[in-house]
Coordinates of C-alpha atoms and ligand atoms in Angstrom, one line a residue:
X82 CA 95.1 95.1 114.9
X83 CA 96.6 92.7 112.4
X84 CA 100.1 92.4 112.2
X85 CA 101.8 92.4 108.4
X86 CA 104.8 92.5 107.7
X87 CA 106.1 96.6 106.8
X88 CA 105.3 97.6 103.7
X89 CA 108.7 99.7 103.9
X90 CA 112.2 99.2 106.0
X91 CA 112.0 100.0 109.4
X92 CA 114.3 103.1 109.1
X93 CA 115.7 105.3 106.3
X94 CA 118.3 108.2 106.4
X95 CA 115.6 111.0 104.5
X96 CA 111.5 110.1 105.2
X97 CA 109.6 112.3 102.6
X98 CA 106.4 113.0 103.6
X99 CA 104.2 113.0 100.5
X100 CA 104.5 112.1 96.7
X101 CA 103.9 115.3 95.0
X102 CA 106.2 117.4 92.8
X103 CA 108.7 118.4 96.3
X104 CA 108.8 114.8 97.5
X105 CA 109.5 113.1 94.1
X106 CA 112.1 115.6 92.6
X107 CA 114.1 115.3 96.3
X108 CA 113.7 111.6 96.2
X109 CA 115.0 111.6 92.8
X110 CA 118.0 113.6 93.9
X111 CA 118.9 111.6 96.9
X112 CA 118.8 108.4 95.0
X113 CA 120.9 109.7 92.7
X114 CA 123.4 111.1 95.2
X115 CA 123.3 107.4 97.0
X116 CA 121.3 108.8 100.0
X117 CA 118.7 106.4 101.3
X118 CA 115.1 107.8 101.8
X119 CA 111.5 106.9 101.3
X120 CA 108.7 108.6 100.0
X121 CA 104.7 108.3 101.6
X122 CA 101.9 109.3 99.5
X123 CA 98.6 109.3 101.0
X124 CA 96.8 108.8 97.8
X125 CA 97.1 106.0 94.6
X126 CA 99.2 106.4 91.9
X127 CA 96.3 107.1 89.2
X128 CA 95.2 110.0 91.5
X129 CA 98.5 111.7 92.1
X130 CA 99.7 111.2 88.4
X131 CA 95.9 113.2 87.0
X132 CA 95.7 116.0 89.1
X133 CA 95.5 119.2 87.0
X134 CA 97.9 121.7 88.6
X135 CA 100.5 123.8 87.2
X136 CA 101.9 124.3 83.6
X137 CA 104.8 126.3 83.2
X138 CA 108.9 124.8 84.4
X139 CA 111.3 127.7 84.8
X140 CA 114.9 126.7 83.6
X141 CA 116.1 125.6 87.4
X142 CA 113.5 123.1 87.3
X143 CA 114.3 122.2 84.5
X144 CA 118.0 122.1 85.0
X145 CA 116.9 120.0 88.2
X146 CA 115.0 117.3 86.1
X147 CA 117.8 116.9 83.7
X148 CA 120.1 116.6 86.2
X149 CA 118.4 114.2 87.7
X150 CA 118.0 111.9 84.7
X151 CA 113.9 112.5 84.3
X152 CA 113.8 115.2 81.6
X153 CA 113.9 113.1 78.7
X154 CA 110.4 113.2 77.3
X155 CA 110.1 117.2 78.6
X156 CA 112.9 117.5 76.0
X157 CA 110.8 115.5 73.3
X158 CA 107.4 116.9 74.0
X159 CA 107.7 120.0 76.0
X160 CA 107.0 123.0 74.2
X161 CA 109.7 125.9 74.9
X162 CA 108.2 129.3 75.0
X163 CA 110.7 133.0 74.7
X164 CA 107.9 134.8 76.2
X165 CA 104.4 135.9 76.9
X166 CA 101.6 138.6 76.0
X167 CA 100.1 141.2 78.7
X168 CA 96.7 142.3 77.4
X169 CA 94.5 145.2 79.2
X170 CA 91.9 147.6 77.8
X171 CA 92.1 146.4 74.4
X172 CA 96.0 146.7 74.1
X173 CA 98.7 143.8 73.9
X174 CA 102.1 143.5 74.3
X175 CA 104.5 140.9 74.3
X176 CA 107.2 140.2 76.9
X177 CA 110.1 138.6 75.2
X178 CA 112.1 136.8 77.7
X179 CA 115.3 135.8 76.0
X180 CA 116.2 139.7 75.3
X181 CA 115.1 140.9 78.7
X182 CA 116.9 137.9 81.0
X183 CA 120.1 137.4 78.8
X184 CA 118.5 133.8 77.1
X185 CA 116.1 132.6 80.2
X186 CA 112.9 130.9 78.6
X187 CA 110.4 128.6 80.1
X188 CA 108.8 125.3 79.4
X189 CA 105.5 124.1 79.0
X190 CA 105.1 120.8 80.3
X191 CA 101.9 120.1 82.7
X192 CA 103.1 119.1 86.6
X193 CA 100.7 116.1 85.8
X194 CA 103.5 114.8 83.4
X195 CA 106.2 116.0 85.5
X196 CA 104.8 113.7 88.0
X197 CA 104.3 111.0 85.8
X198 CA 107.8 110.8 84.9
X199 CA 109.0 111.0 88.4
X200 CA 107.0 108.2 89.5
X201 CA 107.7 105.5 86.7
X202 CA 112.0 106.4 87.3
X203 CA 111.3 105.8 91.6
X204 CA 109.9 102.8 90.8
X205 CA 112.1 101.3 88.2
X206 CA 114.9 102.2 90.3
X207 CA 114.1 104.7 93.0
X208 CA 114.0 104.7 96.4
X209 CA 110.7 103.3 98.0
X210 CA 107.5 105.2 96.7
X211 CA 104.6 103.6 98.7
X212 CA 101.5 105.0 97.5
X213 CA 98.1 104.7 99.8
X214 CA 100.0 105.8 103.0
X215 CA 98.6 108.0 104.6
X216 CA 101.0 109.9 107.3
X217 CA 99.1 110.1 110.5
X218 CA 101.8 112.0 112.2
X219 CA 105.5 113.0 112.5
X220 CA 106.7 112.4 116.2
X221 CA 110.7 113.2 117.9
X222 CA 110.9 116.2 115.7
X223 CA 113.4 117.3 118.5
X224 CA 115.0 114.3 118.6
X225 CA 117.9 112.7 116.9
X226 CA 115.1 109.9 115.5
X227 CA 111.7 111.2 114.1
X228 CA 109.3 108.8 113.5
X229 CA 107.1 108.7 110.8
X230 CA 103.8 107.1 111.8
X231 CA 101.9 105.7 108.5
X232 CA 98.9 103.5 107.6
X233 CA 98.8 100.8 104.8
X234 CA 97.3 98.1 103.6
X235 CA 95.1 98.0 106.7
X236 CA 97.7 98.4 109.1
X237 CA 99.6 101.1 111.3
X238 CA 103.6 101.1 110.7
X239 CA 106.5 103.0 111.9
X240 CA 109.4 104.7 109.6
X241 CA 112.8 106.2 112.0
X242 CA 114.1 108.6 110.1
X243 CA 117.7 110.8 110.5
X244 CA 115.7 113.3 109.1
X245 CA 111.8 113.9 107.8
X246 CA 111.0 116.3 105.2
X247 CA 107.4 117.3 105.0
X248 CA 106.3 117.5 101.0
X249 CA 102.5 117.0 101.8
X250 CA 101.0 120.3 100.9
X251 CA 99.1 123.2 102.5
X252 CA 96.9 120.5 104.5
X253 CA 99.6 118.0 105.2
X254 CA 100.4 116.6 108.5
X255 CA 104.6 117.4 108.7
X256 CA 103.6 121.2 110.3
X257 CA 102.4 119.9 113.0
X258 CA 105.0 118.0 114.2
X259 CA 106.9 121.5 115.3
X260 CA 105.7 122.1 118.7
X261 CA 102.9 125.1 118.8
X262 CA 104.3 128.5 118.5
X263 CA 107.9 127.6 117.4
X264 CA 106.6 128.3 113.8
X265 CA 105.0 131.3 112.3
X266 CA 102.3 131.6 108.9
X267 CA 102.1 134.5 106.5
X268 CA 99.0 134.6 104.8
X269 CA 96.6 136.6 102.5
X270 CA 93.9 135.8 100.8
X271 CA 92.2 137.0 97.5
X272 CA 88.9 137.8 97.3
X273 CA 88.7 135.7 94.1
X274 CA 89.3 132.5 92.7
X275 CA 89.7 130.5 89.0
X276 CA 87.9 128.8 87.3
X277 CA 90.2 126.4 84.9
X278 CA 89.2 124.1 82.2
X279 CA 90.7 122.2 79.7
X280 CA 89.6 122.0 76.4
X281 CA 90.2 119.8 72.9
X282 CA 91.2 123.0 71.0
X283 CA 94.4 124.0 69.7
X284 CA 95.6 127.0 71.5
X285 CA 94.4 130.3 70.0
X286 CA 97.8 132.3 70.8
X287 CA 101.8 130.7 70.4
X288 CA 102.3 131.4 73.7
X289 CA 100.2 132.4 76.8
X290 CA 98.0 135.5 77.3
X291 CA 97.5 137.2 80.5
X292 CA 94.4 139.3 80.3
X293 CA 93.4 141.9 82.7
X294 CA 89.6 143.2 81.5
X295 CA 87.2 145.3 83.7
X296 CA 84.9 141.7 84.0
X297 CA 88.0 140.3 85.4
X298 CA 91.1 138.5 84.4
X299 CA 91.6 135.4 81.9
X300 CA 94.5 133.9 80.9
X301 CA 95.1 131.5 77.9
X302 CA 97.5 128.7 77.9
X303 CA 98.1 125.2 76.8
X304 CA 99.1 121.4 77.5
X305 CA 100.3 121.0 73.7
X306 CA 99.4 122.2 70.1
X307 CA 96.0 120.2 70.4
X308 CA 94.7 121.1 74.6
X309 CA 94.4 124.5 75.4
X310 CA 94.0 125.0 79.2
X311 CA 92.3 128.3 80.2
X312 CA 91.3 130.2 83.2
X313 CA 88.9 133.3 84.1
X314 CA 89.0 135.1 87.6
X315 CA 85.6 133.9 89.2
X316 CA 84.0 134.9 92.8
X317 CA 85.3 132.6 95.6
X318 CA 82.9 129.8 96.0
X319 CA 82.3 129.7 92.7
X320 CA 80.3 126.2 91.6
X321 CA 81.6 124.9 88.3
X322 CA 78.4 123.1 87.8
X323 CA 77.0 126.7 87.3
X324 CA 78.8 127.6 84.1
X325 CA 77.7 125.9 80.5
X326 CA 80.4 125.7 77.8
X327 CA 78.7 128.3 76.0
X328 CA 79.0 130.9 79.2
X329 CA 82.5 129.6 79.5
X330 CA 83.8 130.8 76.2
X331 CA 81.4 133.9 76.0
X332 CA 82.8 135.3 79.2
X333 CA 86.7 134.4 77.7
X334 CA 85.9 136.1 74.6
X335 CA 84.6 139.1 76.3
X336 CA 87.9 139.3 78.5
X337 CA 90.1 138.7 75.7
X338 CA 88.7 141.3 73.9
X339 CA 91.8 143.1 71.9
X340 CA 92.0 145.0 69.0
X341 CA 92.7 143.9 65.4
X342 CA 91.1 140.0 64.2
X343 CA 92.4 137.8 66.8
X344 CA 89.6 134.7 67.7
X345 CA 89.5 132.5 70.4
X346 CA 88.7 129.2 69.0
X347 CA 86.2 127.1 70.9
X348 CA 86.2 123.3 71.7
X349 CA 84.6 120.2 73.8
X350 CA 85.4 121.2 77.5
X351 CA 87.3 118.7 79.6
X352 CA 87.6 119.8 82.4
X353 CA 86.2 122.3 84.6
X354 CA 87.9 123.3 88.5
X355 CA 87.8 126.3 90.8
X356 CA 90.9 127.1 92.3
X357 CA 91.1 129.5 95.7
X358 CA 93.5 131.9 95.3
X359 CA 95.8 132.5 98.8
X360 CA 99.5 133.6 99.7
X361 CA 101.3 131.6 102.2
X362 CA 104.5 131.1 103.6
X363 CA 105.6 129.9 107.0
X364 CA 108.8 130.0 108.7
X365 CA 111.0 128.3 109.6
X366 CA 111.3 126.4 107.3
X367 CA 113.0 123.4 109.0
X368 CA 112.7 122.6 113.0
X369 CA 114.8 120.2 114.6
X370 CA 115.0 116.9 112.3
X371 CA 112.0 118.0 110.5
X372 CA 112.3 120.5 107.4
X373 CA 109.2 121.7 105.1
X374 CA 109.5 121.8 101.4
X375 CA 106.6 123.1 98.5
X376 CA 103.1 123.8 99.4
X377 CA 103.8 122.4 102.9
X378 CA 105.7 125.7 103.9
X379 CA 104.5 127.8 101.3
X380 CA 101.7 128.3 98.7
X381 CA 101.1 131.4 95.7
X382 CA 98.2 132.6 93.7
X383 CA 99.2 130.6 90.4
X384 CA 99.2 133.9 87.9
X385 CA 103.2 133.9 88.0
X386 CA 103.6 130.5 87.9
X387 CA 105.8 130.1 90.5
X388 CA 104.1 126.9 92.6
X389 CA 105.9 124.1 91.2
X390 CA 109.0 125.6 90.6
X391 CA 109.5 127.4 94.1
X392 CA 108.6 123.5 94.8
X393 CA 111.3 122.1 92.6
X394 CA 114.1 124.8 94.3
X395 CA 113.6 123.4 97.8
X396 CA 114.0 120.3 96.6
X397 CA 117.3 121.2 95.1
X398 CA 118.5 123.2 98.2
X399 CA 117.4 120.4 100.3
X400 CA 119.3 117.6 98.2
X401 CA 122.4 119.9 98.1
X402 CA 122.5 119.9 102.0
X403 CA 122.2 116.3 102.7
X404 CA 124.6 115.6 100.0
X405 CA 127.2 118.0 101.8
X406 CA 126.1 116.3 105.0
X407 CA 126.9 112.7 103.5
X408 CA 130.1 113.5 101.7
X409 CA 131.2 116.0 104.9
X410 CA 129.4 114.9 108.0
X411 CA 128.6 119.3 107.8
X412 CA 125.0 120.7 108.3
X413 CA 126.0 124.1 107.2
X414 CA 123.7 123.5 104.1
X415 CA 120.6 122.0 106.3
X416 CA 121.3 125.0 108.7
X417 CA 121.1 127.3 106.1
X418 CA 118.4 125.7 104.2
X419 CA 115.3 128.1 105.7
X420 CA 117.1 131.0 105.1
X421 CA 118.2 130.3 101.8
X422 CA 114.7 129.3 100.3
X423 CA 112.9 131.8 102.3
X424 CA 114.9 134.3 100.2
X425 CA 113.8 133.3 97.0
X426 CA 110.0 132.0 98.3
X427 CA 109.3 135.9 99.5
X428 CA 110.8 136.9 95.9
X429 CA 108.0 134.7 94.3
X430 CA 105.4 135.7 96.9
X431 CA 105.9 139.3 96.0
X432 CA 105.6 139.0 92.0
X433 CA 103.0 136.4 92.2
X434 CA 100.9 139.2 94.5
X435 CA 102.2 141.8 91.7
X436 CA 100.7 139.9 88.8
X437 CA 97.6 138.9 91.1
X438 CA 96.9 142.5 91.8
X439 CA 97.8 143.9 88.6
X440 CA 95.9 141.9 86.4
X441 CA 92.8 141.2 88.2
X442 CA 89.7 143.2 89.0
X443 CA 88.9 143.1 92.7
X444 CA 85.0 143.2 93.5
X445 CA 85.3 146.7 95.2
X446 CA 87.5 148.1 92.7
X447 CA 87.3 151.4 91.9
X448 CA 88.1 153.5 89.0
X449 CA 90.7 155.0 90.2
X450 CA 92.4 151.6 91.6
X451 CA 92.2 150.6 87.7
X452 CA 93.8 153.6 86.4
X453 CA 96.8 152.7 89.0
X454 CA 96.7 148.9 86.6
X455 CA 96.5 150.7 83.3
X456 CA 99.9 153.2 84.2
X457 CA 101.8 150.0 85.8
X458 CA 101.1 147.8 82.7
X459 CA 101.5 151.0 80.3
X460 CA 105.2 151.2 82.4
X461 CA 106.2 147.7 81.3
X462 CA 105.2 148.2 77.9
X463 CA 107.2 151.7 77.6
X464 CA 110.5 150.9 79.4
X465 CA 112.5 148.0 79.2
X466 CA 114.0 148.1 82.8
X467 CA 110.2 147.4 83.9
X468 CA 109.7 144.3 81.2
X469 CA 113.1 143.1 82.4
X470 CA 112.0 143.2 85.9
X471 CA 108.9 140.9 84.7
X472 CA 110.8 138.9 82.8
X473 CA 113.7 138.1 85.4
X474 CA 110.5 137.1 88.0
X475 CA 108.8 135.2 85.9
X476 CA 111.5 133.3 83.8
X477 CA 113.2 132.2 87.3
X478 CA 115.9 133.6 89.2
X479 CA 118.9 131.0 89.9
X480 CA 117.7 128.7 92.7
X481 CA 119.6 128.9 96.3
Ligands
LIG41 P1 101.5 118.9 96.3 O1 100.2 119.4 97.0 O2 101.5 118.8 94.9 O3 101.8 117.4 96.8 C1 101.6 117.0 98.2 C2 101.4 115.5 98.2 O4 101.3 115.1 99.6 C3 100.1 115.1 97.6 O5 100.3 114.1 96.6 C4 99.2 114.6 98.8 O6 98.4 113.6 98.4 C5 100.3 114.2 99.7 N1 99.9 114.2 101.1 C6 99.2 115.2 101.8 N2 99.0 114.8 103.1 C7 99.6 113.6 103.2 C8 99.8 112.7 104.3 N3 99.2 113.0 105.5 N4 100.4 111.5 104.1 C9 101.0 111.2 102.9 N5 100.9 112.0 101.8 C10 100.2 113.2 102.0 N6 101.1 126.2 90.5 C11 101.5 126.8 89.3 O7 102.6 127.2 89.2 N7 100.5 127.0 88.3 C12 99.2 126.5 88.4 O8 98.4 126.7 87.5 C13 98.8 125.9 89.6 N8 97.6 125.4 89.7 C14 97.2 124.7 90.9 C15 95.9 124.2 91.1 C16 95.5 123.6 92.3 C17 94.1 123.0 92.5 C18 96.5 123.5 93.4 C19 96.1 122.9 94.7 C20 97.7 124.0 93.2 C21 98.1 124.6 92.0 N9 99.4 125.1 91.7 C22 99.8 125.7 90.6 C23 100.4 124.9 92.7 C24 100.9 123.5 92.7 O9 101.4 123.3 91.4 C25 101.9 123.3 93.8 O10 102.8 124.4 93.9 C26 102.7 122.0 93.6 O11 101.7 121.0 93.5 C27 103.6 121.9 94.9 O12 104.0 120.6 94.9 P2 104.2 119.9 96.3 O13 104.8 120.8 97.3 O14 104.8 118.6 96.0 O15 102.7 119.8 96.9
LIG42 C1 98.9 126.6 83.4 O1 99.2 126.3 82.3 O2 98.3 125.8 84.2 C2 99.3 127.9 84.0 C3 100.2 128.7 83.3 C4 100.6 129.9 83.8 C5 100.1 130.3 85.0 C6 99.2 129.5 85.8 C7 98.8 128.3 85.2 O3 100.5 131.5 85.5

């Protein structure tokens, strides 16, 4: 084994277990709060910073990032939308969110330029970011010291930690540091998945479309007025390789199909992904010294949007607690911290199943079941309370 000198201190107050949206927003916050911590991201910089994921901020994330000093090009190029359009058997209708949520909107701003904004502020004057790190394991999760056991630059190294908070997704390494059977997972999965792409086409609709159509569901939105990013409900499994541009389109323009002369304008495919779609959440959220934020404790289907931002609310939880903890030497907030996210994740859990099942066509469907989609979409359109219900969800509800 060669021996180099660590790439990172030998301890830290906070380790963060992966550089995604969780660990970069709550290494952000600590920095900013003076709390030392260190952030280990298994993969380079160019990979982390280009991986298509989410599009849409709710305003607590984007009350975090300003906050936090790292909103200053989402204010120049996001593009702020009031609301959205539901679309089903040849009918639209728009969702305004402003009206329904007294003046909650939401942003688009792609998490790949989220991430890219958090990375270039940790290192210009961050805490520690060290990229190709993989995190072998989390060990004292009991203890008063958990170590964070990490590979770089050809050799094995050690981070002691007060604390470790496991950001590294729904295949990380941070669960398993919580002895077998003191933690328990929710899941569910769909029997579908989505195909995304991204195209150079300027969006066909001001703001997104949600399309529910008896070939299955489609949704139109955007990365700016020139890149339109799309999706269509596909089986699982579901080989990209399979589908020409020409399919692609045809099968959006059949399940965008409304009434009146709307077109979907076509353009060069970018990119093409398939997405599984799963439900997720485990408890508890923190054991010990080790606590779980993001797709490491939980994951939704992506139709309400919810991913990043329930991502971007622990974060703020979690930077609240070890802020009270600094300033008090209290861990009321860290005690609390599970219970307090877990409130809002089963929140987003529950609409993002609600818009997953409403909107989509299952593969054993039957007629009946899409009568029952028809009368709950026909209810938001006729009564207000129902919108506003939609609207509250999907806008964000107050974080902690
Ligand atoms: P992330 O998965 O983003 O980040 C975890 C990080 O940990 C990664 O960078 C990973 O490399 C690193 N890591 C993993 N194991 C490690 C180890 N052992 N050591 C060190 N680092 C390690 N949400 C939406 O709202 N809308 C969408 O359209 C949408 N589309 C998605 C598409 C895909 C393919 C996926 C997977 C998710 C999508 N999501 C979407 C959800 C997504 O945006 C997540 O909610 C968001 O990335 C959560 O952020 P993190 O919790 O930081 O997890
Ligand atoms: C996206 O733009 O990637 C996006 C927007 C809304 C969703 C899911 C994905 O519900």
């Amino acid at each position: 084994m060669t021996t180099t000198a660590p790439p990172l201190p030998a301890r830290t107050t906070v380790g963060i277990v992966g550089g995604g949206p969780a660990g970069l927003l709550l290494a952000r916050l600590l920095h900013r709060a003076g709390i030392d911590c260190a952030v280990l991201e298994a993969r380079d910089r160019a990979y982390v910073e280009q991986r298509q994921r989410a599009g849409i901020l709710e305003q607590g994330t984007v009350d975090a990032l300003r906050s936090s000093g790292a909103a200053e090009r989402l204010d120049r190029e996001g593009l702020v939308h009031d609301g959205i359009e539901l679309r089903w058997d040849r009918r639209a209708h728009r969702i305004d969110f402003p009206s329904l949520t007294g003046g909650r909107r939401v942003w688009v701003y792609a998490q790949t330029e989220v991430v890219k904004d958090l990375v270039a502020l940790q290192l210009r004057d961050g805490a520690p970011l060290l990229f190709d790190a993989p995190v072998s394991a989390v060990s004292g999760a009991g203890t008063d010291r958990p170590v964070v056991h990490y590979a770089h630059g050809g050799a094995e190294h050690t981070l002691a930690c007060d604390y470790v908070v496991g950001c590294d997704g729904y295949h990380g390494v941070t669960r398993k540091a919580v002895p077998e059977g003191e933690l328990r997972t929710f899941e569910r999965v769909y029997p579908y998945s989505w195909f995304g792409i991204l195209a150079d086409v300027p969006p066909s609709s001001d703001e997104l479309v949600y399309a529910h159509s008896p070939r299955g569901f489609a949704l139109l939105s955007m990365r700016s007025p020139r890149v339109s990013r799309l999706y269509l409900q596909v089986p699982g499994g579901t080989d990209p390789a399979d589908w020409s541009d020409e399919r692609i389109w045809d099968e959006l323009d059949a399940r965008f199909a409304v009434d009146g002369d709307w077109r979907l304008a076509r353009g060069p495919i970018t990119q093409k992904s398939v997405l599984p779609m799963r439900s997720s959440v485990t408890e508890p959220m923190r054991w010990g010294r080790v606590l779980l934020a993001g797709d490491a404790a939980h994951i939704v289907p992506p139709t309400g949007a919810k991913g990043l931002n329930l991502a971007a609310g622990d974060a703020v939880v979690l930077a609240r607690a070890f802020e009270e903890l600094a300033r008090t030497g209290s861990t009321a907030g860290l005690d609390a911290y599970s219970d307090t996210c877990l409130r809002r994740v089963w929140r987003a859990e529950h609409f993002s199943w609600f818009m997953t099942t409403t909107l989509h066509t299952a593969p054993d469907q039957s007629a009946f079941d899409t009568r029952l989609q028809f009368s709950q979409l026909d209810r938001i359109a006729a009564s207000p309370h129902a919108a506003a219900e939609l609207a509250l969800n999907y806008a964000g509800l107050p974080v902690g």
